[in-house]
Amino acid sequence: MTELSEIDLLLEETRLLEAEIELKEGLPHLHGMPWYSWAWDFFEQRNRLSFLCAANQISKSSTQIRKCIHWATEKSMWKSLWPKSGLADPNQFWYVYPTAGLATIEFETKWSQFLPKGKYKDDKKYGWK
């Protein structure tokens, strides 16, 4: 009887690990990589104007991309983010780059890294085209 409990425990542990891996791979903007403490603070704040100034190669643009994807997919936040917009739902999110070439490179190298994948790419909440 004890052996069965241990097997059940191992099966549950395996199921939880598989679910964790699915979230990390499917929703990389939320779970795909660890957060620096400053990056999490920036991600969580809801100021309409936010600025980052830090050393090179420290996750500034990745953190902003992750936040943009989160705001676009987390509809429960929209009313508090845009209380006076008069729109039912926003239908456009802007992330501005200085040139089309840089925007293309950034999409291919960074945005594609963080956009929902697998079953989440076509999900009602997280899906995108």
PDB file of N, CA and C in Angstrom, residues 37-118:
ATOM      1  N   SER A  37      15.177  41.443 -10.245  1.00  0.00           N
ATOM      2  CA  SER A  37      14.230  42.113  -9.340  1.00  0.00           C
ATOM      3  C   SER A  37      13.761  43.440  -9.930  1.00  0.00           C
ATOM      4  N   TRP A  38      14.661  44.209 -10.557  1.00  0.00           N
ATOM      5  CA  TRP A  38      14.253  45.484 -11.143  1.00  0.00           C
ATOM      6  C   TRP A  38      13.307  45.265 -12.319  1.00  0.00           C
ATOM      7  N   ALA A  39      13.547  44.180 -13.079  1.00  0.00           N
ATOM      8  CA  ALA A  39      12.707  43.890 -14.239  1.00  0.00           C
ATOM      9  C   ALA A  39      11.297  43.516 -13.795  1.00  0.00           C
ATOM     10  N   TRP A  40      11.188  42.750 -12.725  1.00  0.00           N
ATOM     11  CA  TRP A  40       9.867  42.377 -12.211  1.00  0.00           C
ATOM     12  C   TRP A  40       9.136  43.624 -11.709  1.00  0.00           C
ATOM     13  N   ASP A  41       9.846  44.509 -11.028  1.00  0.00           N
ATOM     14  CA  ASP A  41       9.240  45.768 -10.563  1.00  0.00           C
ATOM     15  C   ASP A  41       8.704  46.574 -11.747  1.00  0.00           C
ATOM     16  N   PHE A  42       9.485  46.672 -12.818  1.00  0.00           N
ATOM     17  CA  PHE A  42       9.056  47.392 -14.018  1.00  0.00           C
ATOM     18  C   PHE A  42       7.851  46.695 -14.654  1.00  0.00           C
ATOM     19  N   PHE A  43       7.893  45.398 -14.754  1.00  0.00           N
ATOM     20  CA  PHE A  43       6.816  44.605 -15.354  1.00  0.00           C
ATOM     21  C   PHE A  43       5.503  44.815 -14.597  1.00  0.00           C
ATOM     22  N   GLU A  44       5.576  44.868 -13.285  1.00  0.00           N
ATOM     23  CA  GLU A  44       4.388  44.964 -12.443  1.00  0.00           C
ATOM     24  C   GLU A  44       3.788  46.370 -12.374  1.00  0.00           C
ATOM     25  N   GLN A  45       4.585  47.408 -12.520  1.00  0.00           N
ATOM     26  CA  GLN A  45       4.034  48.765 -12.393  1.00  0.00           C
ATOM     27  C   GLN A  45       3.170  49.092 -13.599  1.00  0.00           C
ATOM     28  N   ARG A  46       2.195  49.973 -13.392  1.00  0.00           N
ATOM     29  CA  ARG A  46       1.227  50.281 -14.447  1.00  0.00           C
ATOM     30  C   ARG A  46       1.248  51.744 -14.854  1.00  0.00           C
ATOM     31  N   ASN A  47       2.357  52.407 -14.712  1.00  0.00           N
ATOM     32  CA  ASN A  47       2.463  53.795 -15.153  1.00  0.00           C
ATOM     33  C   ASN A  47       2.302  53.861 -16.669  1.00  0.00           C
ATOM     34  N   ARG A  48       1.597  54.872 -17.134  1.00  0.00           N
ATOM     35  CA  ARG A  48       1.398  55.018 -18.580  1.00  0.00           C
ATOM     36  C   ARG A  48       2.693  55.370 -19.293  1.00  0.00           C
ATOM     37  N   LEU A  49       3.566  56.101 -18.620  1.00  0.00           N
ATOM     38  CA  LEU A  49       4.884  56.404 -19.168  1.00  0.00           C
ATOM     39  C   LEU A  49       5.922  55.733 -18.287  1.00  0.00           C
ATOM     40  N   SER A  50       6.742  54.905 -18.886  1.00  0.00           N
ATOM     41  CA  SER A  50       7.773  54.185 -18.134  1.00  0.00           C
ATOM     42  C   SER A  50       9.076  54.259 -18.911  1.00  0.00           C
ATOM     43  N   PHE A  51      10.148  54.487 -18.204  1.00  0.00           N
ATOM     44  CA  PHE A  51      11.449  54.620 -18.850  1.00  0.00           C
ATOM     45  C   PHE A  51      12.457  53.719 -18.154  1.00  0.00           C
ATOM     46  N   LEU A  52      13.314  53.104 -18.937  1.00  0.00           N
ATOM     47  CA  LEU A  52      14.377  52.263 -18.399  1.00  0.00           C
ATOM     48  C   LEU A  52      15.721  52.832 -18.822  1.00  0.00           C
ATOM     49  N   CYS A  53      16.605  52.911 -17.876  1.00  0.00           N
ATOM     50  CA  CYS A  53      17.967  53.346 -18.160  1.00  0.00           C
ATOM     51  C   CYS A  53      18.895  52.428 -17.369  1.00  0.00           C
ATOM     52  N   ALA A  54      19.698  51.674 -18.084  1.00  0.00           N
ATOM     53  CA  ALA A  54      20.585  50.721 -17.408  1.00  0.00           C
ATOM     54  C   ALA A  54      21.704  50.341 -18.376  1.00  0.00           C
ATOM     55  N   ALA A  55      22.595  49.523 -17.896  1.00  0.00           N
ATOM     56  CA  ALA A  55      23.726  49.070 -18.700  1.00  0.00           C
ATOM     57  C   ALA A  55      23.252  48.272 -19.918  1.00  0.00           C
ATOM     58  N   ASN A  56      24.128  48.108 -20.891  1.00  0.00           N
ATOM     59  CA  ASN A  56      23.811  47.299 -22.064  1.00  0.00           C
ATOM     60  C   ASN A  56      23.713  45.825 -21.684  1.00  0.00           C
ATOM     61  N   GLN A  57      22.922  45.095 -22.461  1.00  0.00           N
ATOM     62  CA  GLN A  57      22.794  43.643 -22.324  1.00  0.00           C
ATOM     63  C   GLN A  57      22.298  43.214 -20.949  1.00  0.00           C
ATOM     64  N   ILE A  58      21.330  43.958 -20.393  1.00  0.00           N
ATOM     65  CA  ILE A  58      20.826  43.616 -19.065  1.00  0.00           C
ATOM     66  C   ILE A  58      19.320  43.338 -19.076  1.00  0.00           C
ATOM     67  N   SER A  59      18.725  43.172 -20.249  1.00  0.00           N
ATOM     68  CA  SER A  59      17.334  42.767 -20.392  1.00  0.00           C
ATOM     69  C   SER A  59      16.330  43.919 -20.470  1.00  0.00           C
ATOM     70  N   LYS A  60      16.782  45.114 -20.786  1.00  0.00           N
ATOM     71  CA  LYS A  60      15.844  46.248 -20.865  1.00  0.00           C
ATOM     72  C   LYS A  60      14.783  46.013 -21.947  1.00  0.00           C
ATOM     73  N   SER A  61      15.199  45.764 -23.166  1.00  0.00           N
ATOM     74  CA  SER A  61      14.217  45.596 -24.240  1.00  0.00           C
ATOM     75  C   SER A  61      13.413  44.312 -24.050  1.00  0.00           C
ATOM     76  N   SER A  62      14.033  43.256 -23.590  1.00  0.00           N
ATOM     77  CA  SER A  62      13.297  42.011 -23.359  1.00  0.00           C
ATOM     78  C   SER A  62      12.215  42.205 -22.301  1.00  0.00           C
ATOM     79  N   THR A  63      12.529  42.948 -21.259  1.00  0.00           N
ATOM     80  CA  THR A  63      11.543  43.214 -20.205  1.00  0.00           C
ATOM     81  C   THR A  63      10.383  44.037 -20.754  1.00  0.00           C
ATOM     82  N   GLN A  64      10.684  45.025 -21.580  1.00  0.00           N
ATOM     83  CA  GLN A  64       9.619  45.836 -22.171  1.00  0.00           C
ATOM     84  C   GLN A  64       8.757  45.014 -23.131  1.00  0.00           C
ATOM     85  N   ILE A  65       9.373  44.139 -23.896  1.00  0.00           N
ATOM     86  CA  ILE A  65       8.629  43.268 -24.811  1.00  0.00           C
ATOM     87  C   ILE A  65       7.725  42.336 -24.019  1.00  0.00           C
ATOM     88  N   ARG A  66       8.249  41.747 -22.968  1.00  0.00           N
ATOM     89  CA  ARG A  66       7.460  40.839 -22.130  1.00  0.00           C
ATOM     90  C   ARG A  66       6.247  41.569 -21.542  1.00  0.00           C
ATOM     91  N   LYS A  67       6.472  42.812 -21.110  1.00  0.00           N
ATOM     92  CA  LYS A  67       5.384  43.607 -20.534  1.00  0.00           C
ATOM     93  C   LYS A  67       4.342  43.948 -21.603  1.00  0.00           C
ATOM     94  N   CYS A  68       4.782  44.310 -22.787  1.00  0.00           N
ATOM     95  CA  CYS A  68       3.863  44.643 -23.873  1.00  0.00           C
ATOM     96  C   CYS A  68       2.991  43.441 -24.235  1.00  0.00           C
ATOM     97  N   ILE A  69       3.577  42.277 -24.339  1.00  0.00           N
ATOM     98  CA  ILE A  69       2.817  41.061 -24.646  1.00  0.00           C
ATOM     99  C   ILE A  69       1.823  40.779 -23.522  1.00  0.00           C
ATOM    100  N   HIS A  70       2.253  40.965 -22.288  1.00  0.00           N
ATOM    101  CA  HIS A  70       1.365  40.735 -21.146  1.00  0.00           C
ATOM    102  C   HIS A  70       0.170  41.686 -21.186  1.00  0.00           C
ATOM    103  N   TRP A  71       0.421  42.968 -21.403  1.00  0.00           N
ATOM    104  CA  TRP A  71      -0.674  43.938 -21.446  1.00  0.00           C
ATOM    105  C   TRP A  71      -1.632  43.637 -22.595  1.00  0.00           C
ATOM    106  N   ALA A  72      -1.114  43.170 -23.714  1.00  0.00           N
ATOM    107  CA  ALA A  72      -1.959  42.862 -24.868  1.00  0.00           C
ATOM    108  C   ALA A  72      -2.817  41.620 -24.641  1.00  0.00           C
ATOM    109  N   THR A  73      -2.358  40.704 -23.809  1.00  0.00           N
ATOM    110  CA  THR A  73      -3.089  39.445 -23.617  1.00  0.00           C
ATOM    111  C   THR A  73      -3.875  39.377 -22.313  1.00  0.00           C
ATOM    112  N   GLU A  74      -3.636  40.278 -21.403  1.00  0.00           N
ATOM    113  CA  GLU A  74      -4.316  40.235 -20.094  1.00  0.00           C
ATOM    114  C   GLU A  74      -5.467  41.232 -20.078  1.00  0.00           C
ATOM    115  N   LYS A  75      -6.592  40.828 -20.683  1.00  0.00           N
ATOM    116  CA  LYS A  75      -7.744  41.714 -20.835  1.00  0.00           C
ATOM    117  C   LYS A  75      -8.307  42.201 -19.504  1.00  0.00           C
ATOM    118  N   SER A  76      -8.099  41.450 -18.451  1.00  0.00           N
ATOM    119  CA  SER A  76      -8.627  41.877 -17.150  1.00  0.00           C
ATOM    120  C   SER A  76      -7.979  43.174 -16.672  1.00  0.00           C
ATOM    121  N   MET A  77      -6.852  43.544 -17.224  1.00  0.00           N
ATOM    122  CA  MET A  77      -6.147  44.769 -16.840  1.00  0.00           C
ATOM    123  C   MET A  77      -6.570  45.986 -17.670  1.00  0.00           C
ATOM    124  N   TRP A  78      -7.212  45.785 -18.787  1.00  0.00           N
ATOM    125  CA  TRP A  78      -7.436  46.857 -19.750  1.00  0.00           C
ATOM    126  C   TRP A  78      -8.213  48.039 -19.178  1.00  0.00           C
ATOM    127  N   LYS A  79      -9.259  47.764 -18.440  1.00  0.00           N
ATOM    128  CA  LYS A  79     -10.071  48.861 -17.921  1.00  0.00           C
ATOM    129  C   LYS A  79      -9.254  49.743 -16.979  1.00  0.00           C
ATOM    130  N   SER A  80      -8.400  49.150 -16.165  1.00  0.00           N
ATOM    131  CA  SER A  80      -7.579  49.957 -15.260  1.00  0.00           C
ATOM    132  C   SER A  80      -6.404  50.623 -15.990  1.00  0.00           C
ATOM    133  N   LEU A  81      -5.941  50.023 -17.071  1.00  0.00           N
ATOM    134  CA  LEU A  81      -4.843  50.621 -17.829  1.00  0.00           C
ATOM    135  C   LEU A  81      -5.304  51.811 -18.669  1.00  0.00           C
ATOM    136  N   TRP A  82      -6.501  51.710 -19.229  1.00  0.00           N
ATOM    137  CA  TRP A  82      -7.032  52.776 -20.089  1.00  0.00           C
ATOM    138  C   TRP A  82      -8.451  53.150 -19.644  1.00  0.00           C
ATOM    139  N   PRO A  83      -8.584  53.741 -18.463  1.00  0.00           N
ATOM    140  CA  PRO A  83      -9.931  53.996 -17.922  1.00  0.00           C
ATOM    141  C   PRO A  83     -10.738  55.034 -18.699  1.00  0.00           C
ATOM    142  N   LYS A  84     -10.078  55.939 -19.385  1.00  0.00           N
ATOM    143  CA  LYS A  84     -10.796  57.013 -20.072  1.00  0.00           C
ATOM    144  C   LYS A  84     -10.734  56.893 -21.586  1.00  0.00           C
ATOM    145  N   SER A  85     -10.394  55.735 -22.083  1.00  0.00           N
ATOM    146  CA  SER A  85     -10.188  55.604 -23.525  1.00  0.00           C
ATOM    147  C   SER A  85     -11.479  55.679 -24.320  1.00  0.00           C
ATOM    148  N   GLY A  86     -12.589  55.284 -23.723  1.00  0.00           N
ATOM    149  CA  GLY A  86     -13.856  55.277 -24.440  1.00  0.00           C
ATOM    150  C   GLY A  86     -14.002  54.096 -25.376  1.00  0.00           C
ATOM    151  N   LEU A  87     -12.973  53.307 -25.540  1.00  0.00           N
ATOM    152  CA  LEU A  87     -13.033  52.130 -26.404  1.00  0.00           C
ATOM    153  C   LEU A  87     -13.451  50.914 -25.597  1.00  0.00           C
ATOM    154  N   ALA A  88     -14.169  50.017 -26.228  1.00  0.00           N
ATOM    155  CA  ALA A  88     -14.529  48.780 -25.559  1.00  0.00           C
ATOM    156  C   ALA A  88     -13.259  47.979 -25.251  1.00  0.00           C
ATOM    157  N   ASP A  89     -12.456  47.790 -26.242  1.00  0.00           N
ATOM    158  CA  ASP A  89     -11.181  47.076 -26.091  1.00  0.00           C
ATOM    159  C   ASP A  89     -10.160  47.708 -27.019  1.00  0.00           C
ATOM    160  N   PRO A  90      -8.911  47.824 -26.582  1.00  0.00           N
ATOM    161  CA  PRO A  90      -7.887  48.294 -27.520  1.00  0.00           C
ATOM    162  C   PRO A  90      -7.678  47.239 -28.606  1.00  0.00           C
ATOM    163  N   ASN A  91      -7.424  47.685 -29.812  1.00  0.00           N
ATOM    164  CA  ASN A  91      -7.202  46.729 -30.895  1.00  0.00           C
ATOM    165  C   ASN A  91      -5.839  46.912 -31.547  1.00  0.00           C
ATOM    166  N   GLN A  92      -5.011  47.758 -30.931  1.00  0.00           N
ATOM    167  CA  GLN A  92      -3.668  47.987 -31.446  1.00  0.00           C
ATOM    168  C   GLN A  92      -2.744  48.296 -30.275  1.00  0.00           C
ATOM    169  N   PHE A  93      -1.553  47.731 -30.326  1.00  0.00           N
ATOM    170  CA  PHE A  93      -0.525  48.043 -29.346  1.00  0.00           C
ATOM    171  C   PHE A  93       0.717  48.446 -30.125  1.00  0.00           C
ATOM    172  N   TRP A  94       1.317  49.537 -29.755  1.00  0.00           N
ATOM    173  CA  TRP A  94       2.474  50.049 -30.477  1.00  0.00           C
ATOM    174  C   TRP A  94       3.741  49.855 -29.671  1.00  0.00           C
ATOM    175  N   TYR A  95       4.768  49.451 -30.374  1.00  0.00           N
ATOM    176  CA  TYR A  95       6.117  49.371 -29.829  1.00  0.00           C
ATOM    177  C   TYR A  95       6.987  49.938 -30.937  1.00  0.00           C
ATOM    178  N   VAL A  96       7.561  51.087 -30.741  1.00  0.00           N
ATOM    179  CA  VAL A  96       8.191  51.842 -31.818  1.00  0.00           C
ATOM    180  C   VAL A  96       9.697  51.584 -31.891  1.00  0.00           C
ATOM    181  N   TYR A  97      10.169  51.375 -33.124  1.00  0.00           N
ATOM    182  CA  TYR A  97      11.593  51.237 -33.413  1.00  0.00           C
ATOM    183  C   TYR A  97      12.001  52.342 -34.379  1.00  0.00           C
ATOM    184  N   PRO A  98      13.269  52.735 -34.376  1.00  0.00           N
ATOM    185  CA  PRO A  98      13.688  53.846 -35.245  1.00  0.00           C
ATOM    186  C   PRO A  98      13.687  53.518 -36.734  1.00  0.00           C
ATOM    187  N   THR A  99      13.845  52.248 -37.098  1.00  0.00           N
ATOM    188  CA  THR A  99      13.845  51.880 -38.524  1.00  0.00           C
ATOM    189  C   THR A  99      13.104  50.565 -38.723  1.00  0.00           C
ATOM    190  N   ALA A 100      12.621  50.345 -39.944  1.00  0.00           N
ATOM    191  CA  ALA A 100      11.946  49.092 -40.272  1.00  0.00           C
ATOM    192  C   ALA A 100      12.916  47.916 -40.170  1.00  0.00           C
ATOM    193  N   GLY A 101      14.163  48.136 -40.558  1.00  0.00           N
ATOM    194  CA  GLY A 101      15.166  47.073 -40.481  1.00  0.00           C
ATOM    195  C   GLY A 101      15.391  46.612 -39.052  1.00  0.00           C
ATOM    196  N   LEU A 102      15.514  47.564 -38.141  1.00  0.00           N
ATOM    197  CA  LEU A 102      15.704  47.208 -36.738  1.00  0.00           C
ATOM    198  C   LEU A 102      14.465  46.519 -36.179  1.00  0.00           C
ATOM    199  N   ALA A 103      13.279  46.979 -36.580  1.00  0.00           N
ATOM    200  CA  ALA A 103      12.045  46.338 -36.127  1.00  0.00           C
ATOM    201  C   ALA A 103      11.994  44.879 -36.581  1.00  0.00           C
ATOM    202  N   THR A 104      12.412  44.628 -37.822  1.00  0.00           N
ATOM    203  CA  THR A 104      12.424  43.260 -38.349  1.00  0.00           C
ATOM    204  C   THR A 104      13.401  42.383 -37.568  1.00  0.00           C
ATOM    205  N   ILE A 105      14.586  42.892 -37.344  1.00  0.00           N
ATOM    206  CA  ILE A 105      15.601  42.138 -36.585  1.00  0.00           C
ATOM    207  C   ILE A 105      15.096  41.845 -35.169  1.00  0.00           C
ATOM    208  N   GLU A 106      14.538  42.864 -34.518  1.00  0.00           N
ATOM    209  CA  GLU A 106      14.037  42.688 -33.148  1.00  0.00           C
ATOM    210  C   GLU A 106      12.898  41.671 -33.099  1.00  0.00           C
ATOM    211  N   PHE A 107      12.000  41.694 -34.097  1.00  0.00           N
ATOM    212  CA  PHE A 107      10.921  40.717 -34.097  1.00  0.00           C
ATOM    213  C   PHE A 107      11.475  39.308 -34.238  1.00  0.00           C
ATOM    214  N   GLU A 108      12.395  39.137 -35.162  1.00  0.00           N
ATOM    215  CA  GLU A 108      12.938  37.806 -35.415  1.00  0.00           C
ATOM    216  C   GLU A 108      13.776  37.285 -34.253  1.00  0.00           C
ATOM    217  N   THR A 109      14.480  38.170 -33.552  1.00  0.00           N
ATOM    218  CA  THR A 109      15.374  37.703 -32.484  1.00  0.00           C
ATOM    219  C   THR A 109      14.762  37.778 -31.090  1.00  0.00           C
ATOM    220  N   LYS A 110      13.957  38.801 -30.821  1.00  0.00           N
ATOM    221  CA  LYS A 110      13.439  38.976 -29.460  1.00  0.00           C
ATOM    222  C   LYS A 110      11.956  38.691 -29.328  1.00  0.00           C
ATOM    223  N   TRP A 111      11.137  39.343 -30.158  1.00  0.00           N
ATOM    224  CA  TRP A 111       9.695  39.151 -30.028  1.00  0.00           C
ATOM    225  C   TRP A 111       9.320  37.688 -30.226  1.00  0.00           C
ATOM    226  N   SER A 112       9.882  37.051 -31.231  1.00  0.00           N
ATOM    227  CA  SER A 112       9.534  35.647 -31.487  1.00  0.00           C
ATOM    228  C   SER A 112       9.952  34.745 -30.324  1.00  0.00           C
ATOM    229  N   GLN A 113      10.939  35.160 -29.571  1.00  0.00           N
ATOM    230  CA  GLN A 113      11.385  34.408 -28.396  1.00  0.00           C
ATOM    231  C   GLN A 113      10.331  34.440 -27.279  1.00  0.00           C
ATOM    232  N   PHE A 114       9.565  35.539 -27.191  1.00  0.00           N
ATOM    233  CA  PHE A 114       8.642  35.726 -26.074  1.00  0.00           C
ATOM    234  C   PHE A 114       7.166  35.543 -26.413  1.00  0.00           C
ATOM    235  N   LEU A 115       6.802  35.541 -27.681  1.00  0.00           N
ATOM    236  CA  LEU A 115       5.393  35.370 -28.039  1.00  0.00           C
ATOM    237  C   LEU A 115       4.908  33.963 -27.672  1.00  0.00           C
ATOM    238  N   PRO A 116       3.637  33.825 -27.287  1.00  0.00           N
ATOM    239  CA  PRO A 116       3.098  32.507 -26.940  1.00  0.00           C
ATOM    240  C   PRO A 116       3.310  31.489 -28.051  1.00  0.00           C
ATOM    241  N   LYS A 117       3.546  30.255 -27.629  1.00  0.00           N
ATOM    242  CA  LYS A 117       3.867  29.172 -28.564  1.00  0.00           C
ATOM    243  C   LYS A 117       2.989  27.950 -28.290  1.00  0.00           C
ATOM    244  N   GLY A 118       3.097  26.993 -29.188  1.00  0.00           N
ATOM    245  CA  GLY A 118       2.376  25.738 -29.005  1.00  0.00           C
ATOM    246  C   GLY A 118       0.875  25.970 -28.962  1.00  0.00           C
TER     247      GLY A 118
END
